[in-house]
Amino acid sequence: MICSMILFCDTRRRQQQQQQDAAPSEPCDYEGELREHFAQFGHIRKCIIPFDKETGFHRGMGWIQFSSEEELQNALQQENHIIDGVKLHIQAQRPKILQGDQTSDEEKDF
Amino acid sequence: MAALLRSARWLLRAGAAPRLPLSLRLLAGGASRLHAAPFLPAARAGPVAGGLLSQARLYAIAVEKKNYLQEEPSSHRKNASQFDWALMRLDNSVRRTGRIPKTLLQKVFDNTCHSGSPGGNQALLLLRSCGSLLPELQLSERTEFAHRIWDKLQKLGTVYDVSHYNALLKVYLQNEYKFSPTDFLAKMEEANIQPNRVTYQRLIAAYCNVGDIEGASKILGFMKTKDLPITEAVFSALVTGHARAGDIENAENILTVMREAGIEPGPDTYLALLNAYAEKGDIDHVKQTLEKVKKSDLYLMDRDLLQIIFSFSKAGYSQYVPEILEKITYERRYIPDAMNLILLLVTEKLEDTAFQILLACPVSREDNLNDFGSFFLRHCVTMNTPAEKLQDYCKQLKESQMHTSPLQFTLHCALQANKTDLAKALMKALKEEGFPVRTHYFWPLLAGHQKEKNVQGIIEVLKAMNEVGVNPDQETYINYVFPSFDSVRSVRGVLQENGCLPENNVFSQAEFRSEAVTGNLSYVLSFLESNTLPFSFASLRGSLILGFRRSMDINLWSKITELLYKDGRYCQEPPGPTEAVGYFLYNLIDSMSDSEVQAKEERLRQYFHQLKEMNVKIPENIYRGIRNLLDSYHVPELIKDVNMLVDREKIDSRKTTQLTSSVLESTLEKLKAENQPIGDVLKQLILVLCSEENMQKALELKAKYESDMVVGGYAALINLCCRHDNAEDALNLKQEFDRLDPSAVLDTSKYVGLVKVLGKHGKLQDAINILKEMKEKDVLIKDATVLSFFHILNGAALRGETETVKQLHKAIMTLGLAKPSTALSSPLVTLYLEKDDLSAALEVTIDCYEKYKVLPRIHDVLCKLIEKGETDLIQKAMNFVSQEQGEMTMLYDLFFAFLQTGNYKEAKKIIETPGIRARSSRLQWFCDRCISSNQVETLEKLVELTQKLFECDRDQLYYSLLKLYNAYSIFLKAHKQNIVLNNETYGSLIKLLLEKDSFLQAMQVKDVAETHIKGFTLNDAANSLLIITQVRRDYLKEALKTLKTALDLEQTPSRIAVTRLIQACALKGDVESIQEIQKMVNGLEDSIGLSNMVFINNIALAQIKNNNIDVAIENIENMLTSGNETVKPQYFGLTYLFRKVIEEQLEPAVEKISIMAERLANQFAVYKPVTDLFLQLLDSGKVDDARALLQASTLKSLLELIPELIEKEEAYTSIMKSYVLDKDAASAKALYENLTARNIKLNDLFLKRYAVLLKNAGEPVPFTEPPESFEFYAKQLKESRGNPL
């Protein structure tokens, strides 16, 4: 971990990235640690911590995907998440919001 | 000396005031603190504003006024904004952190140089930043920096005046730079600059700093001859001068001399004296003097005390630091000053003292939120503080709860600074504290060596990993170790020699992966054959798939697959090779794109056939997955080839429910023998055979029982033959099918399959006949069908089948099966592009325009023409486009083609054609194209080249660019490097982040943007989005602020944003905010599209939320009854209010609103509220309340108003009840007839009531009266409502 990081949590599949041409990677030891930590809140579907190959540091953010909203809430409710001695900031990743001026019923019926 | 000073007396009395007014002192560049002030920037204006920079600001105003008359207004503006920008950045940095980082100053300097001719004020600002504001730099480095700036700006034509020389002098003083004051004066003279009072003062200070009283006296003499006033600053300098000359007694005497000269010693003088004592280590005198000052009405600030601390430590008396620290009062601006001193002390290698001060800083320790001290740790790392010391600091920081993870942070800094030994020591310390050391901690070190291909460095890090007990993982080898060598093969030997080849199989796995992903399949095969290590197949799968895709050697594909399938080492454990290899095939195809599969169709077929030969099998469920993939890739022809691999035995044992073909077959024969009808079984059997892809058998069966075939069986068979590319049989079957039932119609997809297979086999006329039939039988053409047409044509075009493409396309067009489109016509052009026959390709494109008004693939044609340098053809194409679609279109076509082919210079010329305007749809088209094909450079160029394009929506372009980048990480990168983006880019980025709902990130970007860009603004769309996000996060105050900002910028926020904000305020009961918004948007309602009712509804709701129900109701009633309505009653929709009140279960309000609605209806004949309320009650399931509302005698009026209301069961049942109560048989009869005429099914309760009413009135009942009691039917009705199902 070394320096702190924001971890985005959600329950949805992240959008598939474009053609993955890089070698598929084995989870590194500390991705494993993250999984282990968050497994106490529920089932982890996916855990992604992107590293910058150029610098060797991670990019200051990562994603973790739970299987249910409830598990996600469990994780969010815990105040501190300390991995390898460093506090992790976690934040829920919300679904994409409406694009443009879509009108829901709420706005229509005045 | 004394005499000289005494004679100054008259001067002071005669003219100048003893102390210049503050503002003048500031304008003069800070007359105070001349002496020995290696740190702490500024004059006593400090607490108010940003130290030195506040002086600069004042100075700047003066200078700019002067400039205004001299320079052209435009360049003045540019310079001024450039200056503001630089000032703001530097000022902000000092305010927050007490310093300017070197990188920031460098950045501002570079920017200033790029701006052309830097103005005098910019130069001043830069020079002044080179002193104590750079505590992280060695004193000598700071002065070098100042000289660099001085020389460079002079070269760029900056004209220096006396203020610049004075600023340079101050920097010298702050940096304790040794120089000759006389030489300095000579230099000024040479430049024809007259020294002023400040110059002399500073030169005196310069002499005094080295204890040269004689030199100082010489300058004083100059001052005297020029009648310049002697200020406190001069005396203070002399205190320092005497002390440094070793004459502390005379230093003390200066104070007496001052008083005699009529100047009362101020804080500056005392501070000079205090520093003098401190430099001697005389704590007693320091304490006495401090007491004395305390008793006087003078006041020393914390920063003065910090300076005394510095003097003590620098002179080697750090033991006295705690006593001074005790006296600190921790003023508001203490922290930045302390930070500055701490950094300076570290630079001076006095890190222990620095740490003492750090620990004493008053920071909150409980909340655990903010780590304090990171700046100290980072600087210690930079200054090579020994590891043991750092570890000790970390320990104490952690124990004192100032920092939660100091060791980790320090390690991070060490890694960033590439300090291997320190990093190693820190990792060991981490380990001792029980923290794991992660493999990736070593990556930054490796990354550094890898860039330089420094094998020795890599080996050292690997050894260090070994020492700390960390095993490199595959990533480590693949990303960092292997690329440092010329070839992967050589790595193993070198590592072995150096004793860092691990014993586990990670290295071999890494080797395998790195070879696999380059497509070196022969290595893969030999590795797998000779390998003795236990490998899980799952760990190999990803690499293998990439390897397969990079090599097209099908024999190797098959051999590897066979090995994995059969060899005992790989897939034998559960779930076994069938599952494992099946899943592998699925992943392989899934990882390929549709075009890739289309292109490799033949090779994949070979592969599957070879696997079949090798007796490799896959489970049926996985086969189905693959089938779906192939279908979606438009290559159903491959399905049958995969189907061959299905493990039949498994199916039989698993699926007992589905009848197998053999069972069906025997049933069929039995039935036939018994002479019973076999149509159904035959059809079922054919369907099963089709799903097993057993075409041969299915065809035989059909031949055998032809007379019993039904339409469904034929349809399945035709489709099967199409999949198997069997045009002959497909056509025969189709003819038989037609004979069986000429009117029967196939599914669209089966027709399309026929067209495809017939076309592919050159049976063009037959294919066209099928198309004709589709038209005749009016087969449904969906978007997907048109897409299939495209794929058929495109496939043929890629195979070079000119006639097929031409004729099928023509048929589709003439039959009108699809509208002419660029996509559908493009295969016509593809034919020739593939053959590199550019002239024909262009011909066809032009022909398409003449026939169908589309220009297919003009972009690709142009690109190829440009690549081949076919000037004549380009000319021809351009003439045509220009003539048909206008010059502008032509220019754009050409522009995009140049961009695409990398001819940026030409592209630039085109887009700079005078008169060209932005065409957003075309630009967007090209952006999307770049995004989908991942062309970062091309898109960047587009953004760059369109900078000056007239009416160009920059925002949109940046937005596209950001979409292509990983936007946030780009921002972080830029931010880290102190790169400032422009307003548009920040705006686009914020918008993008808001759309992804990354609010915090968006706000971070906004903060940064606001610090960097003065007057940073977001555009309409981004502000609207921001409001919506803030509302959703319940930051209503901020949302309101955003709205205000947007409106102040004369933007039009979106309706949805304003509405959401108003609604959120209403639910909070915040009437004032809503009214404020109403005022703000006053006059803009129409452009926003905001109805007045939004305010009426929400203000009422807010009032109700505040329990002011009566006020709310009164307001509404007034609006509707006062006669001067702003909104006409028929448009006075209160639905929103009603719904919210019901939803929020505000019962008293619901009740009062009901009463209001009734009253408005009964007394004022305003019916809209009551109907709205009625419908809302119904919608929310409050049937009884709705009914109650209706029964309240408003019925008849209501019915007149909205006749269709009668159709609602609740309504007519209630109305009948009221007629019964009124004994109004005539109305009841009318109602009954009305309802029956509308064919409405009436419930029993209604009928019972009506029947009783009629009977009582002595009239005949026109239907059988329901026999049970009222209660029975009432209950029945209630139950039926309770159970809507």
mmCIF file of C-alpha atoms in Angstrom, chain B residues 209-455:
data_model
loop_
_atom_site.group_PDB
_atom_site.id
_atom_site.type_symbol
_atom_site.label_atom_id
_atom_site.label_comp_id
_atom_site.label_asym_id
_atom_site.label_seq_id
_atom_site.Cartn_x
_atom_site.Cartn_y
_atom_site.Cartn_z
ATOM 1 C CA ASN B 209 26.107 40.417 8.839
ATOM 2 C CA VAL B 210 29.806 39.699 8.568
ATOM 3 C CA GLY B 211 30.622 41.977 11.476
ATOM 4 C CA ASP B 212 32.222 44.647 9.298
ATOM 5 C CA ILE B 213 31.413 47.842 11.178
ATOM 6 C CA GLU B 214 33.914 49.807 9.176
ATOM 7 C CA GLY B 215 32.203 48.933 5.930
ATOM 8 C CA ALA B 216 28.829 49.757 7.438
ATOM 9 C CA SER B 217 30.116 53.125 8.544
ATOM 10 C CA LYS B 218 31.284 53.877 5.043
ATOM 11 C CA ILE B 219 27.774 53.357 3.718
ATOM 12 C CA LEU B 220 26.305 55.371 6.541
ATOM 13 C CA GLY B 221 28.561 58.149 5.380
ATOM 14 C CA PHE B 222 27.086 57.929 1.897
ATOM 15 C CA MET B 223 23.608 58.127 3.361
ATOM 16 C CA LYS B 224 24.524 61.154 5.360
ATOM 17 C CA THR B 225 25.894 63.007 2.358
ATOM 18 C CA LYS B 226 22.693 62.267 0.518
ATOM 19 C CA ASP B 227 20.511 63.437 3.409
ATOM 20 C CA LEU B 228 18.818 60.113 3.687
ATOM 21 C CA PRO B 229 16.917 59.348 6.910
ATOM 22 C CA ILE B 230 18.374 56.741 9.253
ATOM 23 C CA THR B 231 15.638 54.340 10.291
ATOM 24 C CA GLU B 232 15.274 51.691 12.941
ATOM 25 C CA ALA B 233 16.330 49.112 10.376
ATOM 26 C CA VAL B 234 19.785 50.657 10.194
ATOM 27 C CA PHE B 235 20.165 50.601 13.947
ATOM 28 C CA SER B 236 18.989 47.021 14.117
ATOM 29 C CA ALA B 237 21.574 46.083 11.527
ATOM 30 C CA LEU B 238 24.236 47.790 13.568
ATOM 31 C CA VAL B 239 23.229 45.778 16.643
ATOM 32 C CA THR B 240 23.902 42.656 14.623
ATOM 33 C CA GLY B 241 27.087 44.143 13.208
ATOM 34 C CA HIS B 242 28.648 44.910 16.547
ATOM 35 C CA ALA B 243 27.609 41.570 17.985
ATOM 36 C CA ARG B 244 29.075 39.672 15.080
ATOM 37 C CA ALA B 245 32.266 41.680 15.432
ATOM 38 C CA GLY B 246 32.424 40.229 18.927
ATOM 39 C CA ASP B 247 31.544 43.498 20.632
ATOM 40 C CA ILE B 248 28.292 42.667 22.443
ATOM 41 C CA GLU B 249 28.662 45.670 24.703
ATOM 42 C CA ASN B 250 28.566 48.099 21.818
ATOM 43 C CA ALA B 251 25.696 46.163 20.351
ATOM 44 C CA GLU B 252 23.742 46.833 23.519
ATOM 45 C CA ASN B 253 24.852 50.461 23.409
ATOM 46 C CA ILE B 254 23.198 50.968 20.050
ATOM 47 C CA LEU B 255 19.852 51.011 21.829
ATOM 48 C CA THR B 256 20.949 53.938 23.923
ATOM 49 C CA VAL B 257 22.245 55.706 20.846
ATOM 50 C CA MET B 258 18.905 55.202 19.162
ATOM 51 C CA ARG B 259 17.016 56.734 22.017
ATOM 52 C CA GLU B 260 19.376 59.666 21.942
ATOM 53 C CA ALA B 261 18.684 60.022 18.244
ATOM 54 C CA GLY B 262 14.992 60.134 19.092
ATOM 55 C CA ILE B 263 14.084 56.661 17.935
ATOM 56 C CA GLU B 264 12.591 54.264 20.438
ATOM 57 C CA PRO B 265 13.937 50.727 19.807
ATOM 58 C CA GLY B 266 11.170 48.623 18.318
ATOM 59 C CA PRO B 267 10.669 44.879 18.075
ATOM 60 C CA ASP B 268 13.106 44.680 15.184
ATOM 61 C CA THR B 269 15.914 46.107 17.236
ATOM 62 C CA TYR B 270 15.199 43.863 20.170
ATOM 63 C CA LEU B 271 15.025 40.890 17.890
ATOM 64 C CA ALA B 272 18.446 41.765 16.507
ATOM 65 C CA LEU B 273 19.767 41.906 20.028
ATOM 66 C CA LEU B 274 18.074 38.642 20.992
ATOM 67 C CA ASN B 275 19.587 36.940 17.968
ATOM 68 C CA ALA B 276 22.959 38.324 18.917
ATOM 69 C CA TYR B 277 22.677 36.766 22.387
ATOM 70 C CA ALA B 278 21.392 33.527 20.947
ATOM 71 C CA GLU B 279 24.334 33.265 18.591
ATOM 72 C CA LYS B 280 26.557 33.478 21.636
ATOM 73 C CA GLY B 281 24.493 30.878 23.476
ATOM 74 C CA ASP B 282 23.672 33.422 26.172
ATOM 75 C CA ILE B 283 20.321 32.071 27.354
ATOM 76 C CA ASP B 284 20.253 34.270 30.441
ATOM 77 C CA HIS B 285 20.426 37.495 28.481
ATOM 78 C CA VAL B 286 17.901 36.183 26.010
ATOM 79 C CA LYS B 287 15.476 35.474 28.834
ATOM 80 C CA GLN B 288 16.116 38.826 30.475
ATOM 81 C CA THR B 289 15.597 40.682 27.239
ATOM 82 C CA LEU B 290 12.419 38.781 26.496
ATOM 83 C CA GLU B 291 11.122 39.739 29.956
ATOM 84 C CA LYS B 292 11.991 43.347 29.256
ATOM 85 C CA VAL B 293 10.158 43.333 25.967
ATOM 86 C CA LYS B 294 7.184 41.687 27.593
ATOM 87 C CA LYS B 295 6.998 44.416 30.184
ATOM 88 C CA SER B 296 7.229 47.159 27.577
ATOM 89 C CA ASP B 297 4.386 47.754 25.209
ATOM 90 C CA LEU B 298 6.296 46.013 22.457
ATOM 91 C CA TYR B 299 5.249 42.660 21.204
ATOM 92 C CA LEU B 300 7.247 39.869 19.668
ATOM 93 C CA MET B 301 5.477 37.501 17.343
ATOM 94 C CA ASP B 302 5.837 33.745 17.208
ATOM 95 C CA ARG B 303 7.877 34.044 14.080
ATOM 96 C CA ASP B 304 10.379 36.234 15.980
ATOM 97 C CA LEU B 305 10.718 33.509 18.575
ATOM 98 C CA LEU B 306 11.196 30.971 15.815
ATOM 99 C CA GLN B 307 14.040 33.086 14.537
ATOM 100 C CA ILE B 308 15.680 33.076 17.964
ATOM 101 C CA ILE B 309 15.349 29.294 17.941
ATOM 102 C CA PHE B 310 17.099 29.217 14.608
ATOM 103 C CA SER B 311 19.929 31.405 15.884
ATOM 104 C CA PHE B 312 20.475 29.148 18.880
ATOM 105 C CA SER B 313 20.455 25.955 16.835
ATOM 106 C CA LYS B 314 22.606 27.253 14.047
ATOM 107 C CA ALA B 315 25.231 28.386 16.564
ATOM 108 C CA GLY B 316 25.195 24.952 18.175
ATOM 109 C CA TYR B 317 23.111 25.715 21.273
ATOM 110 C CA SER B 318 20.098 23.605 20.536
ATOM 111 C CA GLN B 319 19.827 22.690 24.211
ATOM 112 C CA TYR B 320 18.065 26.020 24.740
ATOM 113 C CA VAL B 321 15.409 25.413 22.118
ATOM 114 C CA PRO B 322 12.821 23.942 24.538
ATOM 115 C CA GLU B 323 12.951 27.065 26.718
ATOM 116 C CA ILE B 324 12.087 29.287 23.771
ATOM 117 C CA LEU B 325 9.493 26.878 22.441
ATOM 118 C CA GLU B 326 7.661 27.223 25.758
ATOM 119 C CA LYS B 327 7.160 30.878 25.057
ATOM 120 C CA ILE B 328 5.431 30.372 21.725
ATOM 121 C CA THR B 329 1.798 31.417 21.864
ATOM 122 C CA TYR B 330 0.737 29.610 18.700
ATOM 123 C CA GLU B 331 -0.814 32.430 16.780
ATOM 124 C CA ARG B 332 -3.128 31.731 13.922
ATOM 125 C CA ARG B 333 -0.489 31.835 11.246
ATOM 126 C CA TYR B 334 2.030 29.887 13.231
ATOM 127 C CA ILE B 335 1.892 26.582 11.341
ATOM 128 C CA PRO B 336 3.174 27.797 7.955
ATOM 129 C CA ASP B 337 5.958 29.723 9.661
ATOM 130 C CA ALA B 338 6.890 26.694 11.728
ATOM 131 C CA MET B 339 6.872 24.524 8.626
ATOM 132 C CA ASN B 340 9.216 26.933 6.930
ATOM 133 C CA LEU B 341 11.630 26.835 9.881
ATOM 134 C CA ILE B 342 11.425 23.052 10.220
ATOM 135 C CA LEU B 343 12.363 22.597 6.586
ATOM 136 C CA LEU B 344 15.161 25.111 6.852
ATOM 137 C CA LEU B 345 16.578 23.327 9.882
ATOM 138 C CA VAL B 346 16.511 20.030 8.009
ATOM 139 C CA THR B 347 18.315 21.673 5.118
ATOM 140 C CA GLU B 348 20.899 22.919 7.606
ATOM 141 C CA LYS B 349 21.239 19.346 8.923
ATOM 142 C CA LEU B 350 19.667 20.353 12.211
ATOM 143 C CA GLU B 351 16.895 17.818 11.867
ATOM 144 C CA ASP B 352 16.747 17.016 15.593
ATOM 145 C CA THR B 353 15.818 20.580 16.429
ATOM 146 C CA ALA B 354 13.410 20.575 13.528
ATOM 147 C CA PHE B 355 11.754 17.501 14.947
ATOM 148 C CA GLN B 356 11.408 19.113 18.382
ATOM 149 C CA ILE B 357 9.529 21.998 16.813
ATOM 150 C CA LEU B 358 7.410 19.630 14.797
ATOM 151 C CA LEU B 359 6.371 17.675 17.859
ATOM 152 C CA ALA B 360 5.440 20.897 19.615
ATOM 153 C CA CYS B 361 3.087 21.972 16.808
ATOM 154 C CA PRO B 362 -0.466 22.332 17.979
ATOM 155 C CA VAL B 363 -2.253 19.952 15.653
ATOM 156 C CA SER B 364 -5.294 17.922 16.434
ATOM 157 C CA ARG B 365 -4.284 14.379 17.209
ATOM 158 C CA GLU B 366 -7.501 12.688 18.152
ATOM 159 C CA ASP B 367 -9.449 12.612 14.975
ATOM 160 C CA ASN B 368 -6.774 10.582 13.267
ATOM 161 C CA LEU B 369 -7.782 12.232 10.055
ATOM 162 C CA ASN B 370 -4.899 14.401 9.126
ATOM 163 C CA ASP B 371 -1.428 13.135 9.224
ATOM 164 C CA PHE B 372 0.939 15.903 10.205
ATOM 165 C CA GLY B 373 4.671 15.833 9.581
ATOM 166 C CA SER B 374 4.748 14.335 6.118
ATOM 167 C CA PHE B 375 6.516 17.412 4.782
ATOM 168 C CA PHE B 376 9.247 16.926 7.376
ATOM 169 C CA LEU B 377 9.733 13.251 6.602
ATOM 170 C CA ARG B 378 9.849 13.901 2.878
ATOM 171 C CA HIS B 379 12.452 16.599 3.245
ATOM 172 C CA CYS B 380 14.540 14.428 5.567
ATOM 173 C CA VAL B 381 14.555 11.778 2.857
ATOM 174 C CA THR B 382 15.649 14.348 0.294
ATOM 175 C CA MET B 383 18.419 15.581 2.585
ATOM 176 C CA ASN B 384 19.687 12.039 3.186
ATOM 177 C CA THR B 385 18.951 11.968 6.886
ATOM 178 C CA PRO B 386 20.280 8.636 8.212
ATOM 179 C CA ALA B 387 17.822 5.769 8.278
ATOM 180 C CA GLU B 388 18.147 5.186 12.038
ATOM 181 C CA LYS B 389 17.173 8.759 12.783
ATOM 182 C CA LEU B 390 14.213 8.588 10.434
ATOM 183 C CA GLN B 391 13.023 5.383 12.036
ATOM 184 C CA ASP B 392 13.195 7.041 15.418
ATOM 185 C CA TYR B 393 11.239 10.081 14.189
ATOM 186 C CA CYS B 394 8.619 7.802 12.731
ATOM 187 C CA LYS B 395 8.275 5.958 15.978
ATOM 188 C CA GLN B 396 7.771 9.152 17.927
ATOM 189 C CA LEU B 397 5.345 10.623 15.406
ATOM 190 C CA LYS B 398 3.280 7.513 15.626
ATOM 191 C CA GLU B 399 3.399 7.369 19.411
ATOM 192 C CA SER B 400 2.371 10.996 19.680
ATOM 193 C CA GLN B 401 -0.531 10.279 17.312
ATOM 194 C CA MET B 402 0.510 12.979 14.925
ATOM 195 C CA HIS B 403 0.835 10.672 11.995
ATOM 196 C CA THR B 404 -0.885 7.353 11.486
ATOM 197 C CA SER B 405 1.610 5.792 9.116
ATOM 198 C CA PRO B 406 4.907 7.679 9.199
ATOM 199 C CA LEU B 407 7.072 4.701 8.364
ATOM 200 C CA GLN B 408 5.000 3.835 5.335
ATOM 201 C CA PHE B 409 5.007 7.423 4.191
ATOM 202 C CA THR B 410 8.765 7.726 4.573
ATOM 203 C CA LEU B 411 9.200 4.544 2.612
ATOM 204 C CA HIS B 412 7.031 6.003 -0.098
ATOM 205 C CA CYS B 413 9.286 9.070 -0.253
ATOM 206 C CA ALA B 414 12.411 6.953 -0.303
ATOM 207 C CA LEU B 415 11.011 4.956 -3.181
ATOM 208 C CA GLN B 416 10.028 8.077 -5.056
ATOM 209 C CA ALA B 417 13.512 9.437 -4.591
ATOM 210 C CA ASN B 418 14.938 6.089 -5.646
ATOM 211 C CA LYS B 419 16.993 5.656 -2.467
ATOM 212 C CA THR B 420 17.474 1.932 -2.380
ATOM 213 C CA ASP B 421 19.439 1.640 0.855
ATOM 214 C CA LEU B 422 17.101 3.820 2.831
ATOM 215 C CA ALA B 423 14.120 2.001 1.395
ATOM 216 C CA LYS B 424 15.647 -1.299 2.352
ATOM 217 C CA ALA B 425 16.269 -0.168 5.917
ATOM 218 C CA LEU B 426 12.747 1.178 6.217
ATOM 219 C CA MET B 427 11.259 -2.030 4.903
ATOM 220 C CA LYS B 428 13.178 -3.970 7.497
ATOM 221 C CA ALA B 429 11.840 -1.627 10.142
ATOM 222 C CA LEU B 430 8.313 -2.112 8.838
ATOM 223 C CA LYS B 431 8.766 -5.814 9.055
ATOM 224 C CA GLU B 432 10.011 -5.564 12.628
ATOM 225 C CA GLU B 433 6.895 -3.632 13.501
ATOM 226 C CA GLY B 434 4.843 -6.497 12.215
ATOM 227 C CA PHE B 435 3.776 -5.008 8.893
ATOM 228 C CA PRO B 436 4.132 -7.142 5.817
ATOM 229 C CA VAL B 437 6.544 -6.012 3.133
ATOM 230 C CA ARG B 438 4.756 -6.232 -0.178
ATOM 231 C CA THR B 439 6.337 -7.193 -3.437
ATOM 232 C CA HIS B 440 5.175 -4.027 -5.131
ATOM 233 C CA TYR B 441 7.162 -1.868 -2.707
ATOM 234 C CA PHE B 442 10.164 -2.785 -4.828
ATOM 235 C CA TRP B 443 8.578 -1.908 -8.140
ATOM 236 C CA PRO B 444 9.453 1.783 -8.145
ATOM 237 C CA LEU B 445 13.114 0.891 -7.585
ATOM 238 C CA LEU B 446 12.984 -1.684 -10.344
ATOM 239 C CA ALA B 447 11.137 0.688 -12.646
ATOM 240 C CA GLY B 448 14.002 3.157 -12.380
ATOM 241 C CA HIS B 449 16.605 0.558 -13.310
ATOM 242 C CA GLN B 450 14.434 -0.929 -15.990
ATOM 243 C CA LYS B 451 14.195 2.351 -17.830
ATOM 244 C CA GLU B 452 17.971 2.446 -18.039
ATOM 245 C CA LYS B 453 18.247 -1.287 -18.686
ATOM 246 C CA ASN B 454 20.557 -1.385 -15.709
ATOM 247 C CA VAL B 455 20.976 -5.105 -15.105
#
